[in-house]
């Protein structure tokens, strides 16, 4: 019942202000009030839609966390390896640009990197999320997998095309500086922007937050008990 009090107050204010404010100012005020009311209503509806935190739901969250954490740890390891491969890629091109490696050495290093990235992608593809996860966590995790696969594919494509451009048999440029510039252009054209999974990670954290809070409380309790005993 208390939810309707702000609406009643806002309505009374509109009636009063309608008599004393100029028409244009009143309509601006009414428009802003309507927007704020819509935001508040949407927030209240979202809060009401959240399922009650029952013991059964907590148990389901605990089970989901036990399934999610191993998958997430493996996922992070794969992302770490991917970052190292991408760092190698930029280092190879930097060495070519600085004249520290000729086109044959650059081609050999890019070929090795390409094989390493193919192997990494095959291993990352095997790290599928558990299908027994609840929908609340499985859906964002599945979205992470789809976005990551597209990102890995884009990086792998960039390396492959750069390796093809560095093939000494096909290279048309003769000057090392021009060769390095050509490879850099391929890198700039083909490199993916970024891996945007912040929303999905936020959804997972929000879902598991009650379970994490319970675990934190359980870790604190023994310390508190020990303190009371010592006192």
mmCIF file of C-alpha atoms in Angstrom:
data_model
loop_
_atom_site.group_PDB
_atom_site.id
_atom_site.type_symbol
_atom_site.label_atom_id
_atom_site.label_comp_id
_atom_site.label_asym_id
_atom_site.label_seq_id
_atom_site.Cartn_x
_atom_site.Cartn_y
_atom_site.Cartn_z
ATOM 1 C CA UNK A 1 0.000 0.000 0.000
ATOM 2 C CA UNK A 2 2.898 2.340 0.773
ATOM 3 C CA UNK A 3 4.034 2.060 -2.856
ATOM 4 C CA UNK A 4 1.067 4.239 -3.891
ATOM 5 C CA UNK A 5 1.880 7.132 -1.510
ATOM 6 C CA UNK A 6 4.497 8.764 -3.835
ATOM 7 C CA UNK A 7 2.062 8.500 -6.745
ATOM 8 C CA UNK A 8 -0.714 10.223 -4.764
ATOM 9 C CA UNK A 9 1.677 12.980 -3.651
ATOM 10 C CA UNK A 10 2.885 13.495 -7.231
ATOM 11 C CA UNK A 11 -0.718 13.710 -8.463
ATOM 12 C CA UNK A 12 -1.592 16.329 -5.840
ATOM 13 C CA UNK A 13 1.511 18.339 -6.769
ATOM 14 C CA UNK A 14 0.516 18.262 -10.422
ATOM 15 C CA UNK A 15 -2.972 19.539 -9.592
ATOM 16 C CA UNK A 16 -1.565 22.382 -7.478
ATOM 17 C CA UNK A 17 1.184 23.315 -9.939
ATOM 18 C CA UNK A 18 -1.256 23.277 -12.861
ATOM 19 C CA UNK A 19 -2.925 26.354 -11.354
ATOM 20 C CA UNK A 20 0.219 28.337 -10.577
ATOM 21 C CA UNK A 21 2.879 27.386 -13.162
ATOM 22 C CA UNK A 22 3.049 28.657 -16.775
ATOM 23 C CA UNK A 23 1.785 26.101 -19.267
ATOM 24 C CA UNK A 24 5.169 25.225 -20.826
ATOM 25 C CA UNK A 25 6.896 24.811 -17.446
ATOM 26 C CA UNK A 26 4.040 22.678 -16.166
ATOM 27 C CA UNK A 27 4.180 20.285 -19.104
ATOM 28 C CA UNK A 28 7.971 19.902 -18.726
ATOM 29 C CA UNK A 29 7.518 19.138 -15.036
ATOM 30 C CA UNK A 30 4.731 16.656 -15.806
ATOM 31 C CA UNK A 31 6.892 14.957 -18.446
ATOM 32 C CA UNK A 32 9.835 14.560 -16.056
ATOM 33 C CA UNK A 33 7.510 13.275 -13.336
ATOM 34 C CA UNK A 34 6.107 10.664 -15.724
ATOM 35 C CA UNK A 35 9.628 9.472 -16.601
ATOM 36 C CA UNK A 36 10.614 9.180 -12.943
ATOM 37 C CA UNK A 37 7.389 7.337 -12.204
ATOM 38 C CA UNK A 38 8.078 4.886 -15.009
ATOM 39 C CA UNK A 39 11.592 4.214 -13.722
ATOM 40 C CA UNK A 40 10.317 3.626 -10.181
ATOM 41 C CA UNK A 41 7.554 1.338 -11.444
ATOM 42 C CA UNK A 42 10.019 -0.675 -13.524
ATOM 43 C CA UNK A 43 12.343 -1.029 -10.520
ATOM 44 C CA UNK A 44 9.517 -2.205 -8.283
ATOM 45 C CA UNK A 45 8.363 -4.736 -10.882
ATOM 46 C CA UNK A 46 11.910 -6.131 -11.197
ATOM 47 C CA UNK A 47 12.131 -6.529 -7.435
ATOM 48 C CA UNK A 48 8.781 -8.303 -7.324
ATOM 49 C CA UNK A 49 9.779 -10.662 -10.142
ATOM 50 C CA UNK A 50 12.791 -12.018 -8.214
ATOM 51 C CA UNK A 51 12.015 -15.517 -6.876
ATOM 52 C CA UNK A 52 11.969 -15.890 -3.093
ATOM 53 C CA UNK A 53 15.239 -17.061 -1.580
ATOM 54 C CA UNK A 54 14.087 -20.421 -0.228
ATOM 55 C CA UNK A 55 16.295 -23.227 1.065
ATOM 56 C CA UNK A 56 15.634 -25.129 -2.158
ATOM 57 C CA UNK A 57 16.781 -22.138 -4.210
ATOM 58 C CA UNK A 58 19.909 -21.733 -2.086
ATOM 59 C CA UNK A 59 20.657 -25.421 -2.589
ATOM 60 C CA UNK A 60 20.258 -24.975 -6.360
ATOM 61 C CA UNK A 61 22.610 -21.972 -6.281
ATOM 62 C CA UNK A 62 25.188 -23.956 -4.321
ATOM 63 C CA UNK A 63 24.987 -26.748 -6.875
ATOM 64 C CA UNK A 64 25.327 -24.242 -9.732
ATOM 65 C CA UNK A 65 28.349 -22.666 -8.071
ATOM 66 C CA UNK A 66 30.045 -26.055 -7.677
ATOM 67 C CA UNK A 67 29.484 -26.720 -11.380
ATOM 68 C CA UNK A 68 30.376 -23.219 -12.554
ATOM 69 C CA UNK A 69 33.648 -22.610 -10.686
ATOM 70 C CA UNK A 70 35.696 -25.435 -12.339
ATOM 71 C CA UNK A 71 34.430 -24.398 -15.766
ATOM 72 C CA UNK A 72 35.244 -20.740 -15.046
ATOM 73 C CA UNK A 73 38.758 -21.562 -13.850
ATOM 74 C CA UNK A 74 39.478 -23.463 -17.079
ATOM 75 C CA UNK A 75 37.932 -20.643 -19.095
ATOM 76 C CA UNK A 76 40.193 -18.069 -17.451
ATOM 77 C CA UNK A 77 43.250 -20.239 -18.136
ATOM 78 C CA UNK A 78 42.287 -20.353 -21.803
ATOM 79 C CA UNK A 79 41.813 -16.579 -21.920
ATOM 80 C CA UNK A 80 45.207 -16.141 -20.281
ATOM 81 C CA UNK A 81 46.850 -18.294 -22.965
ATOM 82 C CA UNK A 82 44.973 -16.370 -25.646
ATOM 83 C CA UNK A 83 46.307 -13.075 -24.286
ATOM 84 C CA UNK A 84 49.854 -14.441 -24.352
ATOM 85 C CA UNK A 85 49.411 -15.571 -27.964
ATOM 86 C CA UNK A 86 48.124 -12.122 -28.915
ATOM 87 C CA UNK A 87 51.091 -10.513 -27.168
ATOM 88 C CA UNK A 88 53.397 -12.771 -29.198
ATOM 89 C CA UNK A 89 51.629 -11.671 -32.371
ATOM 90 C CA UNK A 90 52.256 -7.995 -31.648
ATOM 91 C CA UNK A 91 55.849 -8.715 -30.636
ATOM 92 C CA UNK A 92 56.505 -10.537 -33.924
ATOM 93 C CA UNK A 93 55.215 -7.563 -35.912
ATOM 94 C CA UNK A 94 57.143 -5.117 -33.712
ATOM 95 C CA UNK A 95 60.374 -7.045 -34.310
ATOM 96 C CA UNK A 96 59.739 -6.959 -38.057
ATOM 97 C CA UNK A 97 59.039 -3.221 -37.938
ATOM 98 C CA UNK A 98 62.195 -2.543 -35.915
ATOM 99 C CA UNK A 99 64.305 -4.595 -38.310
ATOM 100 C CA UNK A 100 65.109 -7.242 -35.701
ATOM 101 C CA UNK A 101 63.832 -10.116 -37.884
ATOM 102 C CA UNK A 102 63.686 -10.560 -41.647
ATOM 103 C CA UNK A 103 60.638 -11.727 -43.577
ATOM 104 C CA UNK A 104 61.609 -15.407 -43.441
ATOM 105 C CA UNK A 105 62.008 -15.359 -39.657
ATOM 106 C CA UNK A 106 58.757 -13.423 -39.324
ATOM 107 C CA UNK A 107 56.948 -15.955 -41.498
ATOM 108 C CA UNK A 108 58.310 -18.873 -39.456
ATOM 109 C CA UNK A 109 57.292 -17.258 -36.163
ATOM 110 C CA UNK A 110 53.809 -16.447 -37.445
ATOM 111 C CA UNK A 111 53.402 -20.024 -38.704
ATOM 112 C CA UNK A 112 54.328 -21.379 -35.269
ATOM 113 C CA UNK A 113 51.942 -18.940 -33.585
ATOM 114 C CA UNK A 114 49.156 -19.954 -35.952
ATOM 115 C CA UNK A 115 49.588 -23.622 -34.987
ATOM 116 C CA UNK A 116 49.639 -22.748 -31.294
ATOM 117 C CA UNK A 117 46.423 -20.751 -31.614
ATOM 118 C CA UNK A 118 44.716 -23.563 -33.509
ATOM 119 C CA UNK A 119 45.666 -25.948 -30.721
ATOM 120 C CA UNK A 120 44.458 -23.487 -28.074
ATOM 121 C CA UNK A 121 41.126 -22.985 -29.804
ATOM 122 C CA UNK A 122 40.597 -26.746 -30.000
ATOM 123 C CA UNK A 123 41.221 -27.031 -26.253
ATOM 124 C CA UNK A 124 38.938 -24.094 -25.456
ATOM 125 C CA UNK A 125 36.169 -25.613 -27.575
ATOM 126 C CA UNK A 126 36.255 -28.695 -25.348
ATOM 127 C CA UNK A 127 35.566 -26.604 -22.252
ATOM 128 C CA UNK A 128 31.787 -26.588 -22.629
ATOM 129 C CA UNK A 129 29.642 -25.303 -19.742
ATOM 130 C CA UNK A 130 27.738 -27.983 -17.779
ATOM 131 C CA UNK A 131 24.280 -28.447 -19.284
ATOM 132 C CA UNK A 132 22.868 -29.153 -15.817
ATOM 133 C CA UNK A 133 23.318 -25.516 -14.775
ATOM 134 C CA UNK A 134 20.136 -23.616 -13.986
ATOM 135 C CA UNK A 135 18.838 -21.361 -16.756
ATOM 136 C CA UNK A 136 19.614 -18.220 -14.718
ATOM 137 C CA UNK A 137 23.338 -18.947 -14.944
ATOM 138 C CA UNK A 138 23.523 -21.196 -18.013
ATOM 139 C CA UNK A 139 22.166 -18.528 -20.370
ATOM 140 C CA UNK A 140 24.823 -15.867 -19.581
ATOM 141 C CA UNK A 141 27.538 -18.548 -19.552
ATOM 142 C CA UNK A 142 26.409 -19.775 -22.974
ATOM 143 C CA UNK A 143 26.540 -16.176 -24.216
ATOM 144 C CA UNK A 144 30.110 -15.889 -22.892
ATOM 145 C CA UNK A 145 31.049 -19.021 -24.841
ATOM 146 C CA UNK A 146 29.500 -17.730 -28.086
ATOM 147 C CA UNK A 147 31.165 -14.311 -27.810
ATOM 148 C CA UNK A 148 34.512 -15.825 -26.843
ATOM 149 C CA UNK A 149 34.443 -18.260 -29.751
ATOM 150 C CA UNK A 150 33.786 -15.403 -32.173
ATOM 151 C CA UNK A 151 36.605 -13.379 -30.604
ATOM 152 C CA UNK A 152 39.094 -16.271 -30.749
ATOM 153 C CA UNK A 153 38.116 -16.931 -34.366
ATOM 154 C CA UNK A 154 38.735 -13.265 -35.232
ATOM 155 C CA UNK A 155 42.183 -13.281 -33.618
ATOM 156 C CA UNK A 156 43.056 -16.559 -35.316
ATOM 157 C CA UNK A 157 41.937 -15.151 -38.668
ATOM 158 C CA UNK A 158 44.148 -12.091 -38.146
ATOM 159 C CA UNK A 159 47.170 -14.296 -37.455
ATOM 160 C CA UNK A 160 46.429 -16.550 -40.435
ATOM 161 C CA UNK A 161 46.048 -13.652 -42.872
ATOM 162 C CA UNK A 162 49.191 -11.987 -41.531
ATOM 163 C CA UNK A 163 51.115 -15.240 -41.911
ATOM 164 C CA UNK A 164 49.853 -15.565 -45.491
ATOM 165 C CA UNK A 165 50.910 -11.986 -46.232
ATOM 166 C CA UNK A 166 54.371 -12.703 -44.793
ATOM 167 C CA UNK A 167 54.979 -15.685 -47.081
ATOM 168 C CA UNK A 168 58.342 -14.907 -48.742
ATOM 169 C CA UNK A 169 57.225 -16.672 -51.926
ATOM 170 C CA UNK A 170 54.214 -14.369 -52.290
ATOM 171 C CA UNK A 171 55.654 -11.147 -50.869
ATOM 172 C CA UNK A 172 55.861 -8.448 -53.549
ATOM 173 C CA UNK A 173 57.606 -5.821 -51.429
ATOM 174 C CA UNK A 174 61.395 -6.039 -51.328
ATOM 175 C CA UNK A 175 62.223 -3.453 -48.684
ATOM 176 C CA UNK A 176 61.961 -4.717 -45.066
ATOM 177 C CA UNK A 177 60.240 -1.499 -43.955
ATOM 178 C CA UNK A 178 57.542 -1.871 -46.618
ATOM 179 C CA UNK A 179 57.124 -5.549 -45.762
ATOM 180 C CA UNK A 180 56.604 -4.694 -42.085
ATOM 181 C CA UNK A 181 54.160 -1.934 -43.030
ATOM 182 C CA UNK A 182 52.128 -4.379 -45.117
ATOM 183 C CA UNK A 183 51.900 -6.829 -42.208
ATOM 184 C CA UNK A 184 50.925 -4.025 -39.850
ATOM 185 C CA UNK A 185 48.093 -3.005 -42.178
ATOM 186 C CA UNK A 186 46.746 -6.562 -42.096
ATOM 187 C CA UNK A 187 46.905 -6.501 -38.298
ATOM 188 C CA UNK A 188 45.064 -3.171 -38.081
ATOM 189 C CA UNK A 189 42.381 -4.312 -40.508
ATOM 190 C CA UNK A 190 41.721 -7.747 -39.011
ATOM 191 C CA UNK A 191 42.230 -7.305 -35.254
ATOM 192 C CA UNK A 192 39.012 -7.625 -33.203
ATOM 193 C CA UNK A 193 38.100 -4.661 -31.013
ATOM 194 C CA UNK A 194 37.578 -6.386 -27.656
ATOM 195 C CA UNK A 195 35.748 -9.198 -25.888
ATOM 196 C CA UNK A 196 32.636 -7.631 -24.342
ATOM 197 C CA UNK A 197 31.271 -10.009 -21.678
ATOM 198 C CA UNK A 198 30.841 -7.599 -18.752
ATOM 199 C CA UNK A 199 27.032 -7.916 -18.777
ATOM 200 C CA UNK A 200 27.178 -11.707 -18.688
ATOM 201 C CA UNK A 201 29.732 -11.735 -15.875
ATOM 202 C CA UNK A 202 27.559 -9.278 -13.946
ATOM 203 C CA UNK A 203 24.529 -11.546 -14.370
ATOM 204 C CA UNK A 204 26.478 -14.550 -13.058
ATOM 205 C CA UNK A 205 27.777 -12.594 -10.065
ATOM 206 C CA UNK A 206 24.302 -11.306 -9.264
ATOM 207 C CA UNK A 207 22.843 -14.812 -9.394
ATOM 208 C CA UNK A 208 25.556 -16.333 -7.180
ATOM 209 C CA UNK A 209 25.736 -13.372 -4.771
ATOM 210 C CA UNK A 210 23.417 -14.924 -2.136
ATOM 211 C CA UNK A 211 25.482 -18.123 -2.089
ATOM 212 C CA UNK A 212 28.736 -16.184 -1.854
ATOM 213 C CA UNK A 213 27.317 -14.180 1.069
ATOM 214 C CA UNK A 214 26.351 -17.398 2.858
ATOM 215 C CA UNK A 215 29.850 -18.786 2.362
ATOM 216 C CA UNK A 216 31.393 -15.580 3.709
ATOM 217 C CA UNK A 217 29.173 -15.777 6.791
ATOM 218 C CA UNK A 218 30.144 -19.399 7.346
ATOM 219 C CA UNK A 219 33.839 -18.489 7.182
ATOM 220 C CA UNK A 220 33.384 -15.681 9.698
ATOM 221 C CA UNK A 221 31.414 -17.691 12.258
ATOM 222 C CA UNK A 222 34.294 -19.962 13.418
ATOM 223 C CA UNK A 223 36.499 -16.909 13.990
ATOM 224 C CA UNK A 224 33.778 -15.200 16.001
ATOM 225 C CA UNK A 225 33.224 -18.357 18.054
ATOM 226 C CA UNK A 226 36.948 -18.636 18.765
ATOM 227 C CA UNK A 227 37.066 -15.012 19.845
ATOM 228 C CA UNK A 228 34.183 -15.463 22.267
ATOM 229 C CA UNK A 229 35.772 -18.612 23.689
ATOM 230 C CA UNK A 230 39.083 -16.847 24.200
ATOM 231 C CA UNK A 231 37.336 -13.957 25.908
#
